[in-house]
Amino acid sequence: MSEQNITITLPDGSEREYKKGTTGLEVAESISSGLARVALSITVNGDIIDLDRPINEDATIAINTWDSEDGKYTFWHSSAHILAEAVQELYPEAKFGIGPPIETGFYYDIDFGEKNISQEDLGKIEQKFLEVARNKNNFERKDISKADALSFYKDNGNEYKVDLIEGLEDGSITFYTQGNFTDLCRGPHVPNTGIVKAIKLTSLAGAYWRGDNNSKQLTRIYGISFPKQKMLTEHLEMVEEAKKRDHRKLGKELGIYMIDKMVGSGLPIWLPKGTRLRRTLESFLRDEQFERGYQEVITPHIGNIELYKTSGHYPYYSDSQYDPIQVDDEEYMLKPMNCPHHHRIYSNDMRSYRDLPLRLAEFGTVYRYEQSGELSGLSRVRGFTQDDAHIYCMQEQLKQEIKHTIDLTNFVFDTFGMPVDIRLSFRDDNEEKYGGDIELWERAQKEIKEVADEMNLDYTIAPGEASFYGPKIDFIIRDAIGRKWQLGTVQVDYVMPERFDLTYVGSDNEKHRPVIIHRAPFGSMERFTSILIEHFAGNFPLWLSPEQVRVLPISDDQNDYAKKCVDAFKKIGVRVTLDERSEQIGGKIRDAETDKVPYMLIVGAKEQEAGTVSVRRHRKGDIGTFKFSDFLSTVENEIEKKSLPED
């Protein structure tokens, strides 16, 4: 290869040669003119950069479009700058703090001085945003010295940017300009403002500068933008649908859980219906794990701090852990992770190669500190239960065990009708973020990728998303309205066997290190349940519903027959209730519909005499009259099949 050429590796693993200094846009054009038209930025060796920046060395790249996470990141980053330009035109005295992209959209923290911005002002800012965007101004990047950068913002009287620049190294500072607006920024940005076609400023909030409540409170404007108006319309429709499905609302209405201030913020209490739902989920996974050779264990809710120092969870994750508890002359901690406890179980016996793979599973409760402002229903809590498992295996068993865990995880999400996107989360070049030997990391990443390729998985690679002790496979599910949630993980770990000195005696009678796979399909029972409630909008499939059947006698004369029906359901394990209230049958049906009970059995004199039941299905209405014994079998079969609700 010529010294003036570089090798570019594309996402599919193919390689192409280009001249040194080729830009991302030129690479996109060489692939197809269509790709070049929709390209927003390029990811080079894990870093997102502008399309017009040159690539000067061999690299693994991805051309980012709207359909990729990095593409949306770029798009929303640029949108934040357009918002700032619009605000600058409307409010020339405004001073700007930070304006990053976030998971869904972007925000900008702004000091409006004496001006009070209200929700009513957002429409005017949106119109100016679109006016500015239509100018199709390019985003122009400029390297600038620290002295010049400080001078620029001191002259403008912006103490926030001065504060940021003072913490930066000279030679690493860049400005971006589009139209009449210049901002301190490291990029990346889309080629020009005209790419942004639709905008909605969603809310206002107060935000202290740098999160310090002793600093001035700025106005945070949240927004979301799209390359087409149709996309914004669809998004706003989805937002409205999401409000209807909000698990905090439905969780209360359906009696799933409660949060009690006297018990503590972020510590959910599972109510009877929620407990039945959770136990059903646990039984589903527990039974499947048993079939696949897992052994269940139970570990304490606290542990000696030395355990977590050995694992590295303390101090790696010290910010998210509760302070140690003094017990006699020792320090204990609320358990932040289950894995160190499982490693000690492994160490409890001398292990032989004949014992491996050893698969230990636990529904283990852990505790993490979350700031009060970040708590949200079941999705963000301070105490939660993980469906943790750790597989201890020999090197030659590793790939097959990874495949088994992937099969299990896919089986779980298929059961709930949740499509899965797969991400391989690898390490980046920041060595301080990770523990262990770099060679073992590279080996683990190679093995994970080989498994993904052998199983023909459709995946993306995300450098920098690994945990501190190993690369992982992340399962990102899509719910019924298209939202994405990261849930299950499968992680390969060469670090903990070293930290805990885990060994087994091989067939050569010598000691060897096992490899560990960390695995959790649900992730956390709390968060998964919150997603499940919203995925099904509370209309759970029959097998999962906390109350599967409700029997509704028309009058007291049918109570005895209704009780016999209830008893028959109970004998086969169906979760059934009897509504014996002296209410009109119409009221009983409305209440059952509100409670989202899958089957309502109406029994009157005619049904009692014939040994039948008149059946209503939630959201469908009357589905006919059946011989009771036949309907009993129908319900039993539907539960056994774990059928999903029909639309």
XYZ file of C-alpha atoms in Angstrom:
647
model
C 0.000 0.000 0.000
C 1.258 3.477 -0.850
C 2.295 5.686 2.046
C -0.225 8.187 0.687
C -3.077 5.665 0.995
C -5.055 4.517 4.012
C -7.249 1.472 4.614
C -10.853 2.112 5.622
C -12.817 -0.732 7.234
C -16.569 -0.454 6.735
C -19.246 -1.720 9.172
C -19.669 -4.973 7.228
C -15.962 -5.723 7.725
C -14.988 -4.991 4.103
C -11.895 -2.875 3.459
C -11.262 -0.134 0.903
C -8.218 1.953 0.063
C -8.442 5.741 -0.088
C -5.998 8.602 -0.396
C -4.773 9.970 2.899
C -6.877 13.008 3.773
C -10.068 11.674 2.196
C -13.130 13.117 3.922
C -16.120 11.253 5.253
C -18.309 12.783 2.552
C -15.951 11.482 -0.142
C -16.104 8.009 1.369
C -19.909 8.189 1.385
C -19.945 9.336 -2.272
C -17.680 6.445 -3.242
C -20.232 4.032 -1.791
C -23.321 5.640 -3.323
C -24.659 9.072 -4.184
C -27.800 8.232 -2.209
C -25.773 7.615 0.943
C -23.886 10.885 0.450
C -27.176 12.806 0.216
C -28.442 11.551 3.594
C -25.103 11.373 5.434
C -24.943 13.522 8.577
C -21.516 12.703 10.044
C -18.971 9.908 10.193
C -17.761 7.788 13.104
C -14.015 7.134 12.872
C -12.515 4.640 15.330
C -15.382 5.350 17.719
C -15.248 9.168 17.455
C -18.017 11.070 15.634
C -16.622 13.791 13.364
C -17.856 16.165 10.647
C -18.212 14.817 7.121
C -15.748 17.375 5.732
C -12.896 16.499 8.095
C -10.005 14.502 6.579
C -9.138 10.939 7.604
C -5.365 10.602 7.790
C -4.821 7.067 9.073
C -6.209 3.562 8.783
C -9.627 3.529 10.420
C -12.834 1.657 11.078
C -15.669 3.932 10.060
C -19.434 4.204 9.809
C -21.323 6.770 7.746
C -24.015 8.152 10.033
C -27.517 8.812 8.748
C -30.702 9.676 10.622
C -31.335 5.955 11.155
C -28.242 5.552 13.362
C -27.698 6.635 16.965
C -24.587 8.597 16.015
C -26.537 10.270 13.218
C -29.292 11.406 15.577
C -26.629 12.558 18.052
C -25.104 14.769 15.348
C -28.483 16.045 14.140
C -29.665 17.016 17.620
C -26.297 18.562 18.493
C -26.608 20.823 15.459
C -30.229 21.563 16.383
C -29.081 22.858 19.774
C -26.808 25.328 17.970
C -29.639 26.435 15.684
C -31.806 26.972 18.771
C -29.081 29.144 20.273
C -28.827 31.176 17.056
C -32.597 31.697 17.068
C -32.530 32.800 20.711
C -29.631 35.155 19.992
C -31.640 36.886 17.269
C -34.712 37.238 19.470
C -32.904 38.022 22.733
C -29.520 39.625 21.924
C -28.596 39.945 25.604
C -28.922 36.193 26.253
C -25.820 34.319 27.394
C -25.350 30.645 26.602
C -24.177 27.826 28.853
C -24.161 24.311 27.410
C -26.357 22.762 24.709
C -25.855 19.008 24.312
C -27.821 16.347 22.459
C -29.617 13.919 24.762
C -31.248 10.527 24.289
C -34.309 12.060 22.652
C -33.583 15.541 21.345
C -31.476 18.261 22.906
C -31.479 21.189 25.302
C -29.687 24.482 25.812
C -29.064 26.213 29.157
C -29.451 29.952 28.695
C -29.139 33.026 30.922
C -31.878 35.411 29.771
C -30.923 38.041 32.339
C -33.957 39.927 33.587
C -36.197 38.431 30.917
C -38.586 35.700 32.097
C -39.180 33.098 29.405
C -42.462 31.187 29.610
C -44.046 28.288 27.719
C -45.907 30.862 25.614
C -42.594 32.144 24.217
C -41.587 28.766 22.793
C -43.792 29.081 19.701
C -42.048 32.331 18.735
C -38.637 30.705 19.236
C -39.704 27.704 17.110
C -40.653 30.002 14.218
C -37.319 31.814 14.426
C -35.544 28.428 14.595
C -37.133 27.345 11.290
C -36.357 30.729 9.735
C -32.698 30.391 10.735
C -32.515 26.761 9.587
C -33.841 27.614 6.121
C -30.779 29.815 5.526
C -28.863 26.546 4.938
C -25.737 27.974 6.545
C -22.773 25.614 6.777
C -21.340 24.646 10.150
C -17.745 25.889 9.975
C -15.138 24.539 12.381
C -12.176 26.611 13.555
C -9.273 25.768 15.846
C -8.627 28.592 18.273
C -6.047 29.296 20.956
C -7.114 29.342 24.566
C -6.157 32.997 24.864
C -8.275 33.998 21.855
C -11.181 31.884 23.034
C -11.113 33.522 26.457
C -10.841 36.949 24.887
C -13.844 36.276 22.620
C -16.152 35.366 25.480
C -14.835 37.918 27.921
C -15.583 40.606 25.327
C -19.107 39.166 25.023
C -19.506 39.074 28.804
C -20.259 35.318 28.836
C -18.864 34.043 32.134
C -20.220 30.543 31.480
C -18.120 29.901 28.398
C -15.122 31.495 30.143
C -15.598 29.012 32.973
C -15.630 26.120 30.498
C -12.605 27.320 28.542
C -10.509 27.771 31.669
C -10.753 24.025 32.216
C -9.607 23.142 28.684
C -6.091 22.520 27.391
C -4.654 24.982 24.901
C -4.583 23.392 21.455
C -7.774 21.384 22.042
C -10.290 24.212 21.651
C -12.561 24.672 18.651
C -15.353 27.062 17.696
C -18.212 26.357 15.300
C -19.974 29.092 13.383
C -23.204 28.947 11.414
C -24.690 32.169 10.106
C -24.301 34.862 12.757
C -23.787 32.485 15.663
C -20.463 31.231 17.006
C -20.174 28.704 19.819
C -17.482 26.938 21.798
C -17.864 23.357 20.603
C -15.874 20.239 19.761
C -18.484 19.022 17.247
C -19.648 17.158 15.314
C -22.289 18.852 13.183
C -24.382 18.175 10.113
C -23.181 19.842 6.899
C -25.684 22.734 7.022
C -28.668 24.049 8.975
C -31.152 23.348 6.163
C -31.074 19.629 6.922
C -33.200 20.340 10.018
C -36.786 20.679 8.748
C -39.008 20.265 11.820
C -38.748 21.386 15.439
C -40.764 21.178 18.636
C -39.618 22.901 21.811
C -41.099 20.614 24.401
C -40.530 22.169 27.821
C -38.732 24.639 30.073
C -36.861 23.878 33.286
C -34.486 25.548 35.685
C -30.889 24.332 35.741
C -28.097 25.498 38.008
C -24.816 26.167 36.237
C -22.669 23.037 36.500
C -25.336 21.507 38.727
C -24.223 23.675 41.669
C -27.227 25.078 43.536
C -24.992 27.911 44.765
C -24.612 29.055 41.151
C -27.083 31.044 39.102
C -30.115 29.189 37.816
C -30.345 29.215 34.025
C -33.340 28.492 31.803
C -33.123 25.086 30.138
C -35.067 24.792 26.881
C -35.724 21.219 25.742
C -36.480 20.407 22.130
C -36.615 17.703 19.509
C -36.112 18.013 15.771
C -36.402 15.921 12.623
C -35.354 15.952 8.970
C -39.042 15.740 7.902
C -42.241 17.294 9.240
C -43.976 13.912 8.963
C -41.482 12.451 11.442
C -42.270 15.176 13.965
C -46.011 14.563 13.574
C -45.524 10.842 14.142
C -43.302 11.545 17.134
C -45.871 13.827 18.755
C -48.539 11.174 18.219
C -46.243 8.636 19.878
C -45.697 11.008 22.813
C -49.455 11.243 23.330
C -49.763 7.460 23.156
C -46.872 7.118 25.608
C -48.709 9.359 28.082
C -51.660 6.969 27.988
C -49.297 4.058 28.592
C -47.241 5.728 31.342
C -46.506 2.989 33.868
C -46.690 5.479 36.726
C -50.320 6.196 35.836
C -51.295 2.618 34.943
C -49.283 1.147 37.819
C -51.417 3.096 40.250
C -54.717 2.447 38.464
C -54.061 -1.297 38.189
C -52.714 -1.671 41.720
C -49.236 -2.847 40.633
C -47.010 -0.858 43.006
C -46.804 2.156 45.280
C -44.120 4.586 46.434
C -44.496 5.738 50.033
C -42.556 8.712 51.408
C -42.465 7.176 54.851
C -40.806 4.057 53.408
C -38.471 6.098 51.222
C -38.162 7.648 47.769
C -37.142 5.234 45.037
C -38.107 2.166 47.092
C -41.160 0.636 45.386
C -43.617 -1.536 47.278
C -45.191 -4.279 45.183
C -48.940 -4.499 45.825
C -50.811 -7.840 45.604
C -51.521 -7.598 41.866
C -48.008 -6.375 41.149
C -46.557 -9.165 43.237
C -48.541 -11.739 41.234
C -47.231 -10.138 38.038
C -43.650 -10.151 39.270
C -43.821 -13.722 40.593
C -45.192 -14.853 37.236
C -42.234 -13.255 35.478
C -39.824 -14.832 37.931
C -41.427 -18.271 37.563
C -41.262 -17.985 33.774
C -37.525 -17.300 33.823
C -36.829 -19.629 36.755
C -38.429 -22.584 34.966
C -36.577 -21.810 31.754
C -33.265 -21.501 33.605
C -33.816 -24.829 35.355
C -34.353 -26.493 31.974
C -31.070 -24.962 30.795
C -28.960 -26.151 33.709
C -28.891 -23.162 36.070
C -28.735 -23.538 39.847
C -30.445 -20.900 41.958
C -28.790 -19.250 44.957
C -29.685 -16.539 47.468
C -27.193 -14.000 48.828
C -27.447 -11.310 51.558
C -28.556 -7.711 51.038
C -25.333 -6.375 52.570
C -21.697 -7.363 52.380
C -18.322 -6.539 53.871
C -16.731 -3.591 52.096
C -13.627 -5.703 51.427
C -15.717 -7.848 49.086
C -16.464 -4.846 46.875
C -12.914 -3.537 47.092
C -11.712 -6.884 45.785
C -14.224 -6.828 42.934
C -13.455 -3.194 42.130
C -17.060 -2.043 42.432
C -15.735 0.084 45.262
C -14.359 2.607 44.348
C -15.189 2.309 40.589
C -18.877 2.938 41.270
C -18.540 4.748 44.593
C -20.737 7.662 43.452
C -23.707 5.326 43.001
C -23.214 3.420 46.267
C -24.448 4.157 49.749
C -22.000 5.017 52.492
C -20.524 2.087 54.407
C -22.261 0.923 57.586
C -20.116 0.480 60.687
C -20.734 -2.924 62.312
C -18.490 -3.617 65.323
C -14.991 -3.099 63.926
C -15.946 -3.791 60.280
C -17.564 -1.831 57.477
C -20.489 -3.190 55.484
C -22.314 -1.888 52.420
C -25.761 -2.279 50.969
C -25.165 -4.705 48.119
C -24.573 -2.763 44.860
C -23.961 -5.914 42.781
C -24.682 -9.625 43.077
C -21.640 -10.872 41.208
C -19.006 -10.670 43.997
C -21.245 -12.844 46.185
C -21.512 -15.435 43.416
C -17.742 -15.474 42.987
C -17.417 -16.368 46.665
C -19.905 -19.201 46.163
C -17.668 -20.492 43.383
C -14.680 -20.318 45.749
C -16.528 -22.270 48.422
C -15.479 -25.600 46.854
C -12.522 -26.923 44.930
C -13.744 -26.967 41.341
C -12.840 -29.533 38.702
C -13.166 -29.230 34.953
C -15.933 -31.826 35.336
C -17.962 -29.248 37.347
C -17.911 -26.719 34.533
C -19.826 -24.946 33.236
C -21.290 -23.898 36.601
C -24.350 -21.688 36.120
C -25.457 -19.758 39.225
C -28.655 -17.685 39.093
C -30.332 -15.335 41.551
C -33.142 -12.831 41.728
C -30.950 -10.624 43.883
C -31.904 -7.216 45.255
C -29.269 -4.488 45.008
C -29.146 -0.847 46.087
C -27.824 2.139 44.159
C -27.916 5.818 45.011
C -29.934 7.910 42.557
C -30.521 11.622 42.976
C -34.117 12.374 43.913
C -34.700 14.320 40.701
C -33.789 11.240 38.641
C -36.207 8.837 40.347
C -39.154 7.786 38.210
C -41.755 5.179 39.138
C -40.367 1.672 38.648
C -37.952 2.670 35.898
C -35.457 4.578 38.064
C -35.303 3.386 41.672
C -32.859 2.998 44.553
C -33.560 -0.637 45.341
C -34.162 -3.161 42.559
C -33.962 -6.882 41.860
C -31.747 -8.193 39.075
C -32.288 -11.514 37.329
C -28.578 -12.147 37.652
C -26.672 -15.219 36.582
C -22.978 -16.005 36.351
C -21.592 -18.833 34.281
C -18.150 -20.161 35.155
C -16.677 -22.108 32.274
C -13.486 -23.281 30.627
C -12.036 -21.347 27.730
C -13.047 -24.038 25.257
C -16.654 -23.870 26.524
C -16.928 -20.098 26.319
C -18.332 -19.551 22.841
C -20.970 -22.250 23.241
C -22.050 -20.777 26.583
C -22.321 -17.306 25.054
C -24.558 -18.792 22.374
C -26.733 -20.422 25.031
C -27.178 -17.127 26.868
C -28.039 -15.313 23.635
C -30.602 -18.014 22.832
C -32.169 -17.615 26.270
C -32.291 -13.827 26.029
C -33.847 -13.902 22.565
C -36.378 -16.480 23.778
C -37.396 -14.175 26.629
C -37.996 -11.144 24.426
C -39.704 -13.194 21.703
C -42.182 -14.378 24.334
C -43.212 -10.766 24.976
C -43.297 -9.799 21.306
C -40.403 -7.374 21.616
C -38.076 -7.062 18.582
C -34.406 -6.881 19.569
C -31.473 -4.792 18.333
C -28.052 -6.067 19.366
C -25.058 -3.931 20.267
C -21.555 -5.188 20.979
C -20.249 -2.848 23.676
C -16.452 -2.751 23.552
C -13.772 -0.705 25.293
C -12.246 2.491 23.938
C -8.760 3.940 24.339
C -9.362 5.417 27.804
C -7.433 2.840 29.857
C -8.439 4.407 33.186
C -12.038 3.251 32.629
C -11.171 -0.436 32.586
C -9.565 -3.118 34.700
C -7.561 -6.176 33.695
C -5.107 -7.182 31.013
C -5.603 -5.524 27.603
C -4.760 -8.812 25.863
C -7.584 -10.577 27.675
C -9.934 -7.744 26.732
C -9.001 -8.088 23.083
C -9.507 -11.834 23.325
C -12.957 -11.414 24.880
C -14.013 -8.866 22.240
C -12.808 -11.165 19.474
C -14.775 -14.099 20.909
C -17.972 -12.072 21.298
C -17.747 -10.857 17.708
C -17.057 -14.376 16.428
C -20.147 -15.671 18.210
C -22.263 -12.827 16.825
C -21.034 -13.603 13.312
C -21.511 -17.367 13.690
C -25.103 -16.776 14.868
C -25.711 -14.328 11.995
C -26.739 -11.614 14.421
C -27.449 -8.144 13.057
C -25.370 -5.952 15.375
C -23.572 -2.673 15.787
C -20.293 -2.139 17.640
C -20.157 0.605 20.286
C -16.621 1.464 21.481
C -16.555 2.886 25.005
C -19.787 1.216 26.158
C -18.169 -1.761 27.921
C -18.277 -2.038 31.702
C -15.036 -1.753 33.640
C -14.414 -5.504 33.734
C -15.442 -6.734 30.324
C -17.056 -6.269 26.916
C -20.712 -7.175 26.578
C -23.611 -7.850 24.268
C -26.483 -5.424 24.921
C -30.024 -6.294 23.909
C -32.045 -3.208 22.982
C -35.732 -3.972 22.640
C -38.432 -2.025 20.810
C -41.813 -1.753 22.458
C -45.269 -1.624 20.884
C -44.952 2.070 19.963
C -41.405 1.847 18.670
C -39.434 3.143 21.638
C -36.078 1.518 22.366
C -34.955 0.274 25.764
C -31.669 -1.327 26.730
C -32.456 -4.393 28.825
C -30.611 -7.707 28.675
C -26.851 -8.074 28.744
C -24.350 -10.877 28.180
C -20.849 -10.030 29.330
C -17.527 -11.863 29.077
C -15.245 -11.359 32.059
C -11.579 -12.305 32.373
C -10.996 -9.742 35.139
C -12.950 -11.120 38.114
C -11.351 -14.597 37.991
C -8.020 -12.843 38.548
C -9.302 -10.507 41.267
C -10.921 -13.359 43.206
C -8.236 -15.935 42.351
C -10.817 -18.335 40.932
C -9.446 -21.658 39.718
C -10.428 -25.129 38.637
C -8.376 -28.288 38.293
C -8.126 -29.296 34.660
C -7.781 -32.724 33.095
C -4.013 -32.187 33.289
C -4.338 -31.980 37.092
C -3.131 -28.360 36.973
C -4.970 -25.245 38.136
C -6.547 -22.990 35.517
C -8.628 -19.827 35.498
C -12.283 -20.074 34.506
C -13.926 -17.439 32.333
C -17.095 -15.766 33.653
C -20.191 -14.810 31.686
C -22.475 -12.271 33.394
C -26.065 -12.519 32.166
C -29.364 -10.766 32.934
C -32.201 -10.920 30.356
C -34.672 -8.711 32.242
C -31.932 -6.509 33.696
C -34.019 -5.404 36.664
C -37.476 -6.665 37.594
C -38.611 -3.120 38.361
C -37.490 -1.511 35.121
C -38.608 -4.456 33.011
C -42.055 -4.348 34.614
C -42.328 -0.609 33.910
C -41.521 -1.274 30.248
C -43.884 -4.254 30.146
C -46.777 -2.175 31.502
C -46.188 0.431 28.798
C -45.544 -2.138 26.058
C -48.924 -3.777 26.647
C -50.620 -0.545 27.878
C -51.622 -2.605 30.919
C -53.479 -5.105 28.686
C -51.296 -8.043 29.657
C -51.434 -11.384 27.858
C -53.563 -13.924 29.673
C -50.623 -15.937 31.050
C -49.096 -12.827 32.612
C -52.160 -10.949 33.810
C -52.379 -10.609 37.621
C -56.104 -11.389 37.363
C -56.843 -13.709 34.478
C -60.563 -14.400 34.854
C -63.369 -12.655 36.704
C -66.683 -14.454 37.221
C -69.726 -12.149 37.266
C -73.003 -13.631 38.522
C -76.034 -11.684 37.283
C -77.847 -12.134 40.594
C -77.278 -13.674 43.999
C -79.140 -16.775 42.804
C -76.141 -17.678 40.632
C -73.486 -17.190 43.345
C -73.161 -20.908 44.129
C -72.708 -21.815 40.458
C -70.237 -18.952 40.079
C -68.246 -20.249 43.058
C -68.060 -23.707 41.488
C -66.631 -22.100 38.339
C -64.090 -20.191 40.434
C -63.037 -23.352 42.283
C -62.553 -25.208 39.008
C -60.274 -22.451 37.718
C -58.289 -22.391 40.953
C -57.674 -26.132 40.735
C -55.777 -25.669 37.462
C -53.862 -22.634 38.783
C -55.805 -19.854 37.059
C -55.842 -16.488 38.849
C -59.571 -15.969 39.182
C -61.837 -13.723 41.264
C -65.550 -13.653 41.962
C -67.543 -10.413 41.886
C -70.397 -11.108 44.320
C -71.396 -7.471 44.748
C -75.085 -6.668 44.555
C -74.478 -4.479 41.515
C -76.056 -4.390 38.073
C -74.190 -6.679 35.651
C -73.384 -3.680 33.418
C -71.501 -2.033 36.268
C -69.593 -5.222 37.021
C -68.556 -5.515 33.376
C -67.405 -1.871 33.247
C -65.290 -2.383 36.380
C -63.694 -5.521 34.935
C -62.916 -3.665 31.703
C -61.354 -0.805 33.673
C -59.246 -3.347 35.578
C -58.202 -4.855 32.205
C -59.217 -8.410 33.172
C -58.700 -10.607 30.067
C -61.799 -12.808 30.505
C -65.157 -11.962 32.082
C -67.569 -14.846 32.628
C -71.199 -13.775 32.944
C -73.399 -16.398 34.582
C -77.151 -16.069 34.829
C -80.026 -18.490 35.295
C -79.735 -19.742 31.705
C -75.998 -20.469 32.040
C -76.462 -22.086 35.432
C -79.130 -24.439 34.079
C -77.102 -25.382 30.974
C -73.673 -25.603 32.656
C -72.344 -22.883 30.380
C -70.721 -19.459 30.670
C -71.228 -16.339 28.599
C -67.751 -14.963 27.879
C -66.524 -11.424 27.261
C -62.964 -10.675 26.192
C -61.334 -7.447 27.337
C -61.423 -4.832 24.526
C -63.391 -7.207 22.267
C -66.714 -7.639 24.028
C -68.995 -10.670 23.883
C -67.336 -13.679 22.203
C -70.068 -16.233 22.795
C -71.454 -18.846 25.154
C -69.422 -21.963 25.918
C -69.813 -25.166 27.835
C -67.898 -24.435 31.022
C -65.623 -27.484 30.841
C -64.674 -26.579 27.254
C -63.873 -22.984 28.159
C -61.810 -24.190 31.113
C -59.611 -26.119 28.670
C -59.441 -23.127 26.329
C -58.074 -20.900 29.112
C -55.618 -23.558 30.255
C -54.266 -23.993 26.711
C -53.927 -20.245 26.129
C -51.963 -19.836 29.340
C -49.757 -22.801 28.475
C -48.944 -21.356 25.027
C -48.187 -17.901 26.472
C -50.132 -16.363 23.601
C -49.792 -12.628 22.989
C -52.855 -10.343 22.925
C -54.478 -9.907 19.532
C -54.769 -6.332 18.282
